[in-house]
Structure formats: C-alpha cells, structure tokens
C-alpha cells in the first residue's frame, strides 16, 4: 500500500509539474506578445513616448512645466538652458486634461522638488476626454502607483476598463496587422529619446490662417471638476513650497474667449498666483504667425517656441531667482549634449522642409 501511495504521489507531482510548466510557457508567451503589441510610438505619433521619457531625465529640474500640447509644443527647455542655464522639463501630452496634469505633477514630486511649476491652463475649458487614445498616451508610459490608478479613474472614457491598463494585451491584442519594424525593434530594448526634455520639435512652417468661427456656447463656465483639480494643484504646490505659475500659450485656436480669461484672472487674483496670458504679449515676444507656427496658428514651431522661451525664461528667472547651471560641469555636460542634438535635428528638419515642403516623418501623421 505504501508503494502504491508513493507511485500515486509521484504521478500527481508529475502532473503538477506539467501543468506548471505549461502555465509558465503560456504566461511567457502572453508577456512576449504584450511587449510586441503595445504601441512604440516611434514612427509617427512620437508624443506617445513623452510620459515614459520623463523617467530617463538625469537631473532635477528647477522649472517643471505641465499641460497639454500648448505646453510641449510651445516652450523649448533647450532654449531655456542655452539662454539662462535653467534646468526644466515638460510633463505634457496631447489633450492632457487638468486632472491628468495634477496626477502627473503629484507623481513627479515623488522624484524631485522644483522651485517653480508652470501650468498651461487651456485645458480648463475641456470637460472630458475626446477619445481613449489620448488617455493611453498619458498613462501607458506612466509607472504604476496610486497616482496612475487615480489618474485613470479620474479621466477614463465610457467603456474604458482598468483591467486593460493592468494588462495592456487586453487592449492591444488585435494590433497584429498593424505591427511595424519599430514594434519588433523596441519590444525588448529601450527606445531612443524622441523629445527634448518633453519638447516636441517642429521646424516646418505653415502660416496662420483664419479658423472657422466656433459654435457659441450658452455657458462658458469652467467645468467644476477642472476647478477642483486646479485647486488641488495649488494646494500641492503650496504644501511643497513650490511657486505656481499659470500660463495661456499663444495658440490661436481653440479661441480663448473673454469669459475664460475672466475666470482665470479671478482665480489667480484670489489665490495670489502669477498668471501670464502670452496672447497679450505677442508683439513683445516677437512672434510672427506667418513664420512661427507649423500648423497655421494652432502651435508654434521651433522658431516661435524659442522666441517665447527667451521671453518667458527672462521673466521667470528674474521673478523667482532660478539658478544658472551652465557652470556646473555635470549638469552642463548633459544639457550641452542635448542642446547639440536639438540644434542638429532642427537644422536637418529645416533643410528637409526647404527641399520637400514637408518633413517626412510627420507627413503620414498629418495625412
């Protein structure tokens, strides 16, 4: 009987071993498939890398900028460095909502404590996310934490499930037919940095033209949720001894109407916060919307972004005493190398645009 018992026990252990091995193979295959299927954002929509790239930044930043495309397309951290030695980074994404900016900022404060946080406030007028893809660009590259969980919960669209964020293969399982060379190249190795401290470089030129009139609203009051999260951003900065600056970028569309301006000014005055509406300073900045925008006035190109950065950097440096790090060897080596790469790409884009009338890597995205 003892012999039969030992034999049965061996068989049972063998079965468990086979099942465990099969399960391990299955989970490994799922993991490998997930690495392959998750979008890499290398070919066209490079903005999908911006959240993830923040974790590769080498130094703390005295100036941290947060917001949607009006932040990451209109301000050049490399120009802030070149002119003033300011260390800065932009935590921004396409259609980034105010609640998302709050959670990205709160997470960033786990890693560093900037002197100044600049929040672009155009998203105060945006009530909800227009599509899941924009949420994915914000959160897929974000490290898992309480901030990521709460950020997803605060901004997910109808039908989005937390399980799809926990296990991305549930969301991207059907991407097999869309896989590109980049998906295979970067499934198992680190992707190259596509931004310049969160800045999206464009050297093409599309002059400003009149946009169609926007539909009138019956109520221009900012959504209550956005006001609540703006108040949370104010509290977060005060608790950490950080100066908060609110900024409206010089984008011509969507139109920043008077009721929006009045609400922000009233809020800033009540809270004692510095607010800059750059639309009121375009001549002083030196912006020429026939040459300083790449998409007809929606966003600045690199020439406009550098003008705005020179003007803005001077103001913030004088107002808040931001440090000039250009003589600190360790910091300077890194920033000067990135500045050289930034200048080289700007030059290459300029030459390509002058030759072709467009920049190839962005053409498919725009079409």
Coordinates of C-alpha atoms in Angstrom, one line a residue:
X1 CA 0.0 0.0 0.0
X2 CA 2.9 2.3 0.8
X3 CA 4.4 1.6 -2.6
X4 CA 1.1 2.4 -4.4
X5 CA 0.8 5.6 -2.4
X6 CA 4.3 6.8 -3.4
X7 CA 3.6 6.0 -7.0
X8 CA 0.4 8.0 -7.0
X9 CA 2.2 10.8 -5.3
X10 CA 4.9 10.8 -8.0
X11 CA 2.2 10.9 -10.7
X12 CA 0.4 13.7 -9.0
X13 CA 3.7 15.7 -8.7
X14 CA 4.5 15.0 -12.4
X15 CA 1.1 16.3 -13.4
X16 CA 1.5 19.4 -11.3
X17 CA 4.9 19.9 -12.9
X18 CA 3.5 19.5 -16.4
X19 CA 0.6 21.9 -15.6
X20 CA 3.0 24.4 -14.0
X21 CA 5.4 24.3 -17.0
X22 CA 2.5 24.7 -19.4
X23 CA 1.2 27.7 -17.4
X24 CA 4.7 29.2 -17.3
X25 CA 5.0 28.8 -21.1
X26 CA 1.6 30.3 -21.6
X27 CA 2.2 33.3 -19.4
X28 CA 5.6 33.8 -21.0
X29 CA 4.0 33.8 -24.4
X30 CA 1.4 36.3 -23.3
X31 CA 4.2 38.5 -21.8
X32 CA 6.2 38.4 -25.0
X33 CA 3.1 39.1 -27.1
X34 CA 2.3 42.1 -24.9
X35 CA 5.8 43.5 -25.3
X36 CA 5.4 43.2 -29.0
X37 CA 1.8 44.5 -29.4
X38 CA 2.0 47.6 -27.1
X39 CA 2.4 50.7 -29.4
X40 CA 6.0 52.0 -29.5
X41 CA 5.2 55.5 -31.0
X42 CA 8.4 55.5 -32.9
X43 CA 7.2 56.2 -36.4
X44 CA 4.6 58.9 -36.4
X45 CA 2.9 59.9 -33.2
X46 CA 6.0 60.2 -31.1
X47 CA 4.1 62.1 -28.4
X48 CA 3.1 58.7 -27.1
X49 CA 6.6 58.4 -25.6
X50 CA 6.6 61.6 -23.6
X51 CA 5.2 60.3 -20.3
X52 CA 7.7 57.5 -20.2
X53 CA 10.7 59.6 -21.2
X54 CA 10.4 61.7 -18.1
X55 CA 11.9 58.8 -16.0
X56 CA 15.1 58.9 -18.1
X57 CA 15.8 62.5 -17.3
X58 CA 19.1 62.7 -15.5
X59 CA 18.8 65.7 -13.1
X60 CA 16.2 67.5 -11.0
X61 CA 14.6 70.5 -12.7
X62 CA 14.1 73.9 -11.1
X63 CA 11.2 74.5 -13.5
X64 CA 8.6 71.9 -14.2
X65 CA 6.0 72.6 -16.9
X66 CA 2.7 70.7 -17.1
X67 CA -0.1 70.8 -19.6
X68 CA -1.4 69.7 -23.0
X69 CA 0.1 70.4 -26.4
X70 CA 0.1 74.1 -25.7
X71 CA 2.9 73.3 -23.2
X72 CA 5.0 70.7 -25.0
X73 CA 4.8 72.4 -28.4
X74 CA 5.3 76.0 -27.5
X75 CA 8.2 76.1 -24.9
X76 CA 11.7 74.8 -25.5
X77 CA 13.6 73.6 -22.5
X78 CA 16.8 73.6 -24.6
X79 CA 16.4 77.3 -25.3
X80 CA 15.8 78.0 -21.6
X81 CA 19.1 76.2 -20.9
X82 CA 21.1 77.9 -23.7
X83 CA 20.0 81.4 -22.7
X84 CA 19.7 81.2 -18.9
X85 CA 21.1 77.9 -17.7
X86 CA 17.6 76.9 -16.5
X87 CA 17.0 73.2 -15.9
X88 CA 13.5 72.4 -17.0
X89 CA 11.2 69.6 -18.2
X90 CA 7.7 69.5 -19.7
X91 CA 5.3 66.8 -18.5
X92 CA 2.7 67.2 -21.3
X93 CA 0.7 65.0 -23.6
X94 CA -1.9 65.5 -26.4
X95 CA -5.3 66.5 -24.9
X96 CA -3.9 66.3 -21.4
X97 CA -6.7 67.1 -19.0
X98 CA -6.4 69.2 -15.8
X99 CA -6.9 66.1 -13.6
X100 CA -4.2 64.3 -15.6
X101 CA -1.8 67.2 -15.1
X102 CA -2.5 67.0 -11.4
X103 CA -1.6 63.3 -11.1
X104 CA 1.5 63.6 -13.4
X105 CA 2.7 66.6 -11.2
X106 CA 1.9 64.7 -8.0
X107 CA 3.9 61.7 -9.2
X108 CA 6.8 64.0 -10.3
X109 CA 7.1 65.3 -6.8
X110 CA 8.0 61.8 -5.7
X111 CA 11.2 62.2 -7.6
X112 CA 12.0 65.9 -7.4
X113 CA 11.0 69.3 -5.9
X114 CA 11.2 72.1 -8.5
X115 CA 11.3 75.7 -7.5
X116 CA 8.6 76.7 -10.0
X117 CA 5.7 74.8 -11.6
X118 CA 4.2 76.3 -14.8
X119 CA 0.7 75.0 -15.6
X120 CA -0.8 75.7 -19.1
X121 CA -4.4 76.3 -18.5
X122 CA -6.1 75.9 -21.9
X123 CA -7.4 72.5 -20.7
X124 CA -9.6 74.3 -18.1
X125 CA -12.2 74.7 -20.9
X126 CA -12.2 70.9 -21.7
X127 CA -14.8 69.0 -19.9
X128 CA -13.9 65.4 -20.8
X129 CA -11.5 63.3 -22.9
X130 CA -12.5 63.1 -26.5
X131 CA -11.0 59.6 -27.1
X132 CA -9.4 56.7 -25.3
X133 CA -6.3 57.1 -27.4
X134 CA -5.4 60.3 -25.7
X135 CA -5.7 58.7 -22.3
X136 CA -3.5 55.9 -23.4
X137 CA -0.8 58.4 -24.5
X138 CA -0.9 59.9 -21.0
X139 CA -1.0 56.7 -18.9
X140 CA 0.5 53.8 -20.8
X141 CA 4.0 55.1 -20.2
X142 CA 3.4 56.1 -16.6
X143 CA 4.8 53.9 -13.8
X144 CA 2.3 52.1 -11.7
X145 CA 1.4 53.9 -8.5
X146 CA -1.5 55.4 -6.6
X147 CA -1.2 58.4 -8.9
X148 CA -1.6 56.4 -12.1
X149 CA -4.5 54.4 -10.7
X150 CA -6.4 57.6 -9.5
X151 CA -5.5 59.4 -12.7
X152 CA -7.0 56.7 -14.9
X153 CA -10.1 56.6 -12.7
X154 CA -10.5 60.4 -12.9
X155 CA -10.3 60.7 -16.7
X156 CA -11.3 57.4 -18.3
X157 CA -13.9 57.5 -21.0
X158 CA -17.0 55.4 -21.1
X159 CA -16.2 51.8 -21.7
X160 CA -12.5 52.0 -20.6
X161 CA -11.7 49.3 -18.1
X162 CA -8.9 49.3 -15.5
X163 CA -8.1 45.7 -16.5
X164 CA -7.0 47.0 -19.9
X165 CA -4.4 49.2 -18.2
X166 CA -3.3 46.5 -15.9
X167 CA -2.9 44.0 -18.7
X168 CA -2.4 46.0 -21.9
X169 CA -2.6 42.9 -24.1
X170 CA -6.4 43.0 -23.5
X171 CA -6.5 46.4 -25.3
X172 CA -3.9 45.8 -28.0
X173 CA -4.4 42.1 -28.8
X174 CA -5.7 42.9 -32.3
X175 CA -2.7 45.0 -33.4
X176 CA -1.0 42.1 -35.2
X177 CA -1.9 43.5 -38.6
X178 CA -0.5 47.0 -37.7
X179 CA 2.9 45.9 -36.4
X180 CA 5.8 47.8 -37.8
X181 CA 9.6 47.3 -37.8
X182 CA 9.7 49.6 -34.7
X183 CA 7.4 47.2 -32.8
X184 CA 9.9 44.4 -33.3
X185 CA 13.0 46.6 -32.8
X186 CA 11.9 48.0 -29.4
X187 CA 9.9 45.2 -27.9
X188 CA 12.9 44.1 -25.9
X189 CA 15.2 47.1 -25.7
X190 CA 14.9 50.7 -24.6
X191 CA 13.5 53.2 -27.1
X192 CA 15.6 56.2 -28.1
X193 CA 14.5 59.6 -26.6
X194 CA 12.2 61.4 -29.0
X195 CA 11.6 64.7 -27.2
X196 CA 14.0 67.3 -25.8
X197 CA 13.0 67.4 -22.1
X198 CA 9.4 66.9 -23.1
X199 CA 9.5 69.4 -26.0
X200 CA 8.2 68.4 -29.5
X201 CA 10.5 69.8 -32.1
X202 CA 9.0 71.1 -35.4
X203 CA 10.9 73.2 -37.9
X204 CA 8.3 73.3 -40.6
X205 CA 6.3 76.4 -41.4
X206 CA 2.5 76.7 -42.1
X207 CA 1.4 80.4 -41.7
X208 CA -1.5 81.4 -39.6
X209 CA -4.9 81.5 -41.4
X210 CA -8.4 82.3 -40.1
X211 CA -10.1 79.4 -38.4
X212 CA -13.8 78.8 -38.8
X213 CA -15.9 80.5 -36.2
X214 CA -16.5 78.3 -33.1
X215 CA -20.1 77.4 -32.1
X216 CA -21.3 79.7 -29.4
X217 CA -22.0 78.2 -26.0
X218 CA -24.8 79.0 -23.7
X219 CA -22.4 78.7 -20.7
X220 CA -18.6 79.3 -20.7
X221 CA -18.2 78.4 -17.0
X222 CA -15.2 76.1 -16.5
X223 CA -16.3 72.5 -15.6
X224 CA -16.5 72.1 -11.8
X225 CA -14.2 69.1 -11.9
X226 CA -11.4 71.2 -13.5
X227 CA -11.7 73.9 -10.9
X228 CA -11.5 71.3 -8.1
X229 CA -8.3 69.8 -9.6
X230 CA -6.8 73.3 -10.2
X231 CA -7.4 74.0 -6.5
X232 CA -5.7 70.7 -5.7
X233 CA -2.7 71.7 -7.8
X234 CA -2.5 75.0 -5.9
X235 CA -2.5 73.1 -2.6
X236 CA 0.0 70.6 -3.8
X237 CA 2.5 73.3 -4.8
X238 CA 2.0 75.2 -1.5
X239 CA 2.5 72.1 0.6
X240 CA 5.8 71.6 -1.2
X241 CA 7.0 75.2 -1.1
X242 CA 6.7 75.5 -4.9
X243 CA 5.8 78.7 -6.8
X244 CA 2.9 78.0 -9.2
X245 CA 2.6 80.0 -12.4
X246 CA -0.5 79.8 -14.7
X247 CA 0.0 80.4 -18.4
X248 CA -2.1 80.7 -21.5
X249 CA 0.1 79.9 -24.6
X250 CA -0.1 82.0 -27.8
X251 CA -2.1 79.4 -29.7
X252 CA -4.8 81.0 -31.9
X253 CA -7.2 78.1 -31.7
X254 CA -9.3 77.0 -29.9
X255 CA -10.2 80.6 -29.2
X256 CA -9.5 81.8 -25.6
X257 CA -12.7 83.8 -25.1
X258 CA -13.2 86.6 -22.6
X259 CA -15.2 84.5 -20.1
X260 CA -12.3 82.0 -19.8
X261 CA -9.9 84.9 -19.3
X262 CA -12.1 86.5 -16.6
X263 CA -12.4 83.2 -14.7
X264 CA -8.7 82.5 -14.7
X265 CA -7.8 86.1 -13.7
X266 CA -10.3 86.0 -10.9
X267 CA -9.0 82.7 -9.7
X268 CA -5.3 83.8 -9.9
X269 CA -6.1 87.1 -8.0
X270 CA -8.0 85.2 -5.3
X271 CA -5.2 82.7 -4.8
X272 CA -2.3 85.2 -5.2
X273 CA -0.9 83.3 -8.2
X274 CA 1.1 84.7 -11.1
X275 CA -0.8 84.4 -14.4
X276 CA 0.6 85.1 -17.9
X277 CA -1.6 85.4 -20.9
X278 CA 1.0 85.3 -23.7
X279 CA -1.6 86.2 -26.3
X280 CA -1.4 89.8 -24.8
X281 CA 2.4 89.9 -25.3
X282 CA 2.9 88.6 -28.8
X283 CA 4.5 91.8 -30.1
X284 CA 6.8 92.0 -27.1
X285 CA 7.7 88.3 -27.5
X286 CA 8.4 89.0 -31.2
X287 CA 6.1 86.3 -32.6
X288 CA 5.2 86.4 -36.3
X289 CA 2.4 84.0 -37.0
X290 CA 3.3 83.9 -40.7
X291 CA 6.6 82.2 -39.9
X292 CA 6.5 81.0 -36.2
X293 CA 3.8 78.3 -36.5
X294 CA 3.9 74.9 -38.2
X295 CA 0.2 74.3 -38.3
X296 CA -1.5 77.6 -39.2
X297 CA -1.6 79.0 -35.7
X298 CA -2.5 76.0 -33.5
X299 CA 1.0 75.7 -32.2
X300 CA 4.4 77.3 -32.5
X301 CA 7.3 75.8 -34.5
X302 CA 10.8 75.8 -33.1
X303 CA 11.4 79.4 -34.2
X304 CA 8.3 80.6 -32.3
X305 CA 9.0 78.4 -29.3
X306 CA 12.5 79.8 -28.9
X307 CA 11.2 83.3 -29.0
X308 CA 8.6 82.5 -26.4
X309 CA 11.2 80.7 -24.3
X310 CA 13.6 83.6 -24.3
X311 CA 10.9 86.0 -23.2
X312 CA 9.4 83.6 -20.6
X313 CA 12.7 82.4 -19.2
X314 CA 13.9 86.0 -18.6
X315 CA 10.7 86.7 -16.7
X316 CA 10.7 83.6 -14.5
X317 CA 14.5 83.8 -13.8
X318 CA 14.1 87.4 -12.6
X319 CA 10.9 86.8 -10.7
X320 CA 11.9 83.5 -8.9
X321 CA 15.7 83.6 -8.9
X322 CA 16.1 80.4 -11.0
X323 CA 19.7 79.1 -10.9
X324 CA 22.1 79.4 -13.9
X325 CA 23.6 75.9 -14.0
X326 CA 25.8 76.4 -17.1
X327 CA 29.0 76.4 -15.0
X328 CA 28.1 73.2 -13.1
X329 CA 30.1 70.6 -15.0
X330 CA 27.9 67.5 -14.5
X331 CA 24.7 69.3 -15.5
X332 CA 26.3 71.3 -18.3
X333 CA 27.8 68.2 -20.0
X334 CA 24.3 66.6 -20.2
X335 CA 22.4 69.7 -21.3
X336 CA 25.0 70.8 -23.8
X337 CA 25.0 67.4 -25.4
X338 CA 21.2 67.5 -25.7
X339 CA 21.4 71.1 -27.0
X340 CA 23.8 70.0 -29.7
X341 CA 21.4 67.2 -30.7
X342 CA 18.5 69.6 -30.6
X343 CA 20.3 72.0 -32.9
X344 CA 21.3 69.3 -35.3
X345 CA 17.7 68.0 -35.6
X346 CA 16.4 71.5 -36.0
X347 CA 18.9 72.1 -38.8
X348 CA 18.0 68.8 -40.5
X349 CA 14.3 69.4 -40.3
X350 CA 14.8 72.9 -41.7
X351 CA 16.8 71.7 -44.7
X352 CA 14.3 68.9 -45.4
X353 CA 11.3 71.3 -45.3
X354 CA 13.0 73.7 -47.6
X355 CA 13.7 70.9 -50.0
X356 CA 10.5 69.0 -49.9
X357 CA 7.9 71.4 -48.5
X358 CA 7.2 68.9 -45.6
X359 CA 9.0 66.8 -43.1
X360 CA 8.8 63.1 -44.0
X361 CA 8.4 61.6 -40.5
X362 CA 5.4 63.8 -39.8
X363 CA 3.7 63.6 -43.2
X364 CA 1.9 60.3 -42.6
X365 CA 0.6 61.5 -39.2
X366 CA -0.8 64.7 -40.7
X367 CA -2.5 62.9 -43.6

